[in-house]
């Protein structure tokens, strides 16, 4: 049994993550509880209409960027099971794949561990007219790596000091640079894991 304890709505809860049956305290999304940013869930048809309109705007953006040789970088960050993969898929669905790539780096190799921290990301930056979407990014050094013991306190502090200047260089170099954070509540996260 792999028991985990979390706090949900101020109450400590525990459950077995290996049990395929969801705990009884995990509910469906309750829109009236104040845990959702809208009064009601968007209907499927309305959702698909809005998504299609937004995807059309992305296609126009890509065409404009290709014509003018501009570069786009998007960092997708967020909690596990928050929908990063699905969101990236929706972004890419109608774009020209040759000019819109997704980068999802795994754990650094031994060689990458000896490089400047940002170096493994820089090699994936877009060229003129292209778009690169990072499924997680250098921000792993800010949150995940210290918790998992993958970096030292000194490396973490250095990252926090260098990152604003590094991102300012990207802006000065002419990249259109976006950061998207996706979140999900603990109960929904547990449902999605199951």
Short mmCIF file of C-alpha atoms in Angstrom, two decimals:
data_model
loop_
_atom_site.label_atom_id
_atom_site.label_comp_id
_atom_site.label_asym_id
_atom_site.label_seq_id
_atom_site.Cartn_x
_atom_site.Cartn_y
_atom_site.Cartn_z
CA UNK A 1 0.00 0.00 0.00
CA UNK A 2 1.36 3.40 -1.02
CA UNK A 3 -0.55 5.79 1.22
CA UNK A 4 -0.43 9.52 0.59
CA UNK A 5 -1.77 12.21 2.87
CA UNK A 6 -3.05 15.54 1.52
CA UNK A 7 -5.16 18.40 2.85
CA UNK A 8 -8.41 19.05 0.97
CA UNK A 9 -10.60 21.97 2.03
CA UNK A 10 -8.79 22.13 5.36
CA UNK A 11 -9.23 18.41 6.14
CA UNK A 12 -6.35 15.91 6.13
CA UNK A 13 -7.14 12.98 3.83
CA UNK A 14 -5.19 9.85 3.08
CA UNK A 15 -5.57 7.33 0.27
CA UNK A 16 -3.76 4.47 -1.44
CA UNK A 17 -2.42 5.72 -4.77
CA UNK A 18 -2.19 2.14 -6.06
CA UNK A 19 -5.90 1.49 -5.47
CA UNK A 20 -7.74 1.83 -8.82
CA UNK A 21 -10.92 2.81 -6.93
CA UNK A 22 -11.18 6.54 -6.21
CA UNK A 23 -11.65 7.46 -2.55
CA UNK A 24 -15.27 8.33 -1.71
CA UNK A 25 -14.29 11.87 -0.71
CA UNK A 26 -13.14 12.68 -4.27
CA UNK A 27 -16.14 14.36 -5.88
CA UNK A 28 -17.01 15.41 -9.39
CA UNK A 29 -16.32 19.08 -10.11
CA UNK A 30 -18.74 21.09 -8.02
CA UNK A 31 -19.35 24.44 -9.65
CA UNK A 32 -21.39 25.81 -6.75
CA UNK A 33 -18.65 25.20 -4.16
CA UNK A 34 -16.56 28.19 -5.17
CA UNK A 35 -13.74 25.91 -6.32
CA UNK A 36 -14.32 26.70 -9.99
CA UNK A 37 -13.84 30.13 -11.57
CA UNK A 38 -17.20 30.08 -13.41
CA UNK A 39 -20.82 29.70 -12.32
CA UNK A 40 -21.43 26.82 -14.72
CA UNK A 41 -19.48 24.48 -16.94
CA UNK A 42 -19.14 25.55 -20.58
CA UNK A 43 -21.15 23.30 -22.90
CA UNK A 44 -19.20 21.03 -25.24
CA UNK A 45 -20.48 22.74 -28.40
CA UNK A 46 -19.64 26.23 -27.07
CA UNK A 47 -16.22 24.98 -25.96
CA UNK A 48 -15.47 23.53 -29.42
CA UNK A 49 -16.65 26.73 -31.16
CA UNK A 50 -14.43 28.90 -28.96
CA UNK A 51 -11.49 26.52 -29.34
CA UNK A 52 -11.80 26.54 -33.14
CA UNK A 53 -11.91 30.36 -33.20
CA UNK A 54 -8.76 30.53 -31.05
CA UNK A 55 -6.99 27.92 -33.19
CA UNK A 56 -7.79 29.99 -36.29
CA UNK A 57 -6.11 32.98 -34.63
CA UNK A 58 -3.03 30.84 -33.95
CA UNK A 59 -2.89 29.87 -37.64
CA UNK A 60 -3.05 33.57 -38.57
CA UNK A 61 -0.32 34.31 -36.04
CA UNK A 62 1.87 31.58 -37.49
CA UNK A 63 1.37 32.89 -41.03
CA UNK A 64 2.28 36.42 -39.92
CA UNK A 65 5.37 35.21 -38.06
CA UNK A 66 6.51 33.13 -41.04
CA UNK A 67 6.07 36.07 -43.40
CA UNK A 68 8.05 38.41 -41.13
CA UNK A 69 10.61 35.91 -39.80
CA UNK A 70 9.62 36.41 -36.18
CA UNK A 71 10.18 33.81 -33.47
CA UNK A 72 7.77 32.61 -30.78
CA UNK A 73 8.56 30.70 -27.61
CA UNK A 74 5.92 29.42 -25.21
CA UNK A 75 6.67 27.79 -21.87
CA UNK A 76 3.94 25.53 -20.52
CA UNK A 77 4.31 24.95 -16.81
CA UNK A 78 1.98 23.71 -14.11
CA UNK A 79 0.98 20.96 -11.78
CA UNK A 80 1.01 17.33 -12.86
CA UNK A 81 -2.29 16.37 -14.55
CA UNK A 82 -3.22 20.04 -15.09
CA UNK A 83 -3.59 19.52 -18.84
CA UNK A 84 -0.28 20.73 -20.28
CA UNK A 85 -0.14 17.98 -22.91
CA UNK A 86 -3.74 18.52 -24.01
CA UNK A 87 -3.29 22.28 -24.13
CA UNK A 88 -0.14 21.95 -26.22
CA UNK A 89 -1.99 19.54 -28.53
CA UNK A 90 -4.82 22.06 -28.95
CA UNK A 91 -2.27 24.81 -29.71
CA UNK A 92 -0.52 22.70 -32.36
CA UNK A 93 -3.51 21.00 -33.95
CA UNK A 94 -3.81 23.20 -37.07
CA UNK A 95 -0.34 24.75 -37.20
CA UNK A 96 2.27 23.76 -39.77
CA UNK A 97 4.21 21.13 -37.83
CA UNK A 98 7.50 22.03 -39.52
CA UNK A 99 7.30 25.49 -37.96
CA UNK A 100 5.74 24.62 -34.57
CA UNK A 101 7.69 22.12 -32.52
CA UNK A 102 7.22 20.82 -29.01
CA UNK A 103 10.19 20.22 -26.73
CA UNK A 104 9.79 18.02 -23.66
CA UNK A 105 13.21 17.36 -22.24
CA UNK A 106 13.91 14.44 -19.96
CA UNK A 107 16.32 14.35 -17.04
CA UNK A 108 19.66 16.00 -17.93
CA UNK A 109 22.33 13.69 -19.32
CA UNK A 110 25.77 13.54 -17.74
CA UNK A 111 27.07 15.89 -20.45
CA UNK A 112 24.18 18.34 -19.92
CA UNK A 113 24.84 18.32 -16.18
CA UNK A 114 28.30 19.73 -16.91
CA UNK A 115 26.97 22.52 -19.17
CA UNK A 116 25.61 25.96 -18.38
CA UNK A 117 22.10 25.24 -17.10
CA UNK A 118 20.24 27.04 -19.94
CA UNK A 119 22.37 25.47 -22.67
CA UNK A 120 20.20 22.37 -23.09
CA UNK A 121 17.19 24.61 -23.79
CA UNK A 122 18.91 27.12 -26.08
CA UNK A 123 19.63 24.46 -28.71
CA UNK A 124 15.84 24.09 -29.17
CA UNK A 125 15.05 27.81 -29.55
CA UNK A 126 13.10 28.69 -32.71
CA UNK A 127 14.66 30.16 -35.79
CA UNK A 128 13.06 32.90 -37.93
CA UNK A 129 9.36 32.22 -38.50
CA UNK A 130 9.20 29.27 -36.12
CA UNK A 131 7.49 28.56 -32.81
CA UNK A 132 8.80 26.36 -30.00
CA UNK A 133 6.56 25.15 -27.19
CA UNK A 134 8.32 23.81 -24.12
CA UNK A 135 6.43 21.18 -22.13
CA UNK A 136 8.11 22.27 -18.90
CA UNK A 137 11.21 24.41 -19.09
CA UNK A 138 14.13 25.84 -17.19
CA UNK A 139 11.69 26.63 -14.37
CA UNK A 140 12.19 23.04 -13.19
CA UNK A 141 15.27 24.48 -11.47
CA UNK A 142 13.02 26.84 -9.47
CA UNK A 143 10.55 24.27 -8.16
CA UNK A 144 11.05 20.60 -8.94
CA UNK A 145 14.82 20.22 -8.82
CA UNK A 146 15.41 21.55 -5.28
CA UNK A 147 12.58 19.39 -3.90
CA UNK A 148 13.85 16.26 -5.67
CA UNK A 149 17.49 16.93 -4.75
CA UNK A 150 18.55 17.44 -8.41
CA UNK A 151 20.32 20.73 -7.69
CA UNK A 152 22.19 22.32 -4.82
CA UNK A 153 21.04 25.34 -2.86
CA UNK A 154 23.78 27.33 -4.56
CA UNK A 155 22.57 26.26 -8.05
CA UNK A 156 18.99 27.18 -7.10
CA UNK A 157 20.04 30.63 -5.84
CA UNK A 158 22.13 31.20 -8.98
CA UNK A 159 19.13 30.27 -11.14
CA UNK A 160 16.87 32.76 -9.33
CA UNK A 161 19.49 35.46 -9.86
CA UNK A 162 20.26 34.71 -13.53
CA UNK A 163 16.82 33.94 -14.97
CA UNK A 164 15.44 37.51 -15.15
CA UNK A 165 18.57 38.63 -17.05
CA UNK A 166 18.45 35.53 -19.29
CA UNK A 167 14.80 36.20 -20.20
CA UNK A 168 15.56 39.89 -20.78
CA UNK A 169 18.15 38.76 -23.35
CA UNK A 170 15.42 36.78 -25.13
CA UNK A 171 13.18 39.83 -25.22
CA UNK A 172 16.05 42.03 -26.46
CA UNK A 173 16.81 39.43 -29.15
CA UNK A 174 13.26 39.80 -30.47
CA UNK A 175 11.60 36.60 -29.28
CA UNK A 176 7.89 36.74 -28.59
CA UNK A 177 8.05 34.97 -25.25
CA UNK A 178 5.04 33.63 -23.33
CA UNK A 179 4.70 31.69 -20.09
CA UNK A 180 1.54 29.71 -19.40
CA UNK A 181 0.84 28.18 -15.98
CA UNK A 182 -1.86 25.50 -15.73
CA UNK A 183 -3.31 24.51 -12.40
CA UNK A 184 -5.62 21.81 -11.12
CA UNK A 185 -7.08 21.20 -7.65
CA UNK A 186 -5.90 18.25 -5.59
CA UNK A 187 -9.16 16.30 -5.92
CA UNK A 188 -9.22 16.65 -9.71
CA UNK A 189 -5.53 15.81 -9.85
CA UNK A 190 -6.21 12.57 -7.98
CA UNK A 191 -9.11 11.78 -10.34
CA UNK A 192 -6.92 12.35 -13.39
CA UNK A 193 -4.11 10.21 -11.98
CA UNK A 194 -6.58 7.41 -11.43
#
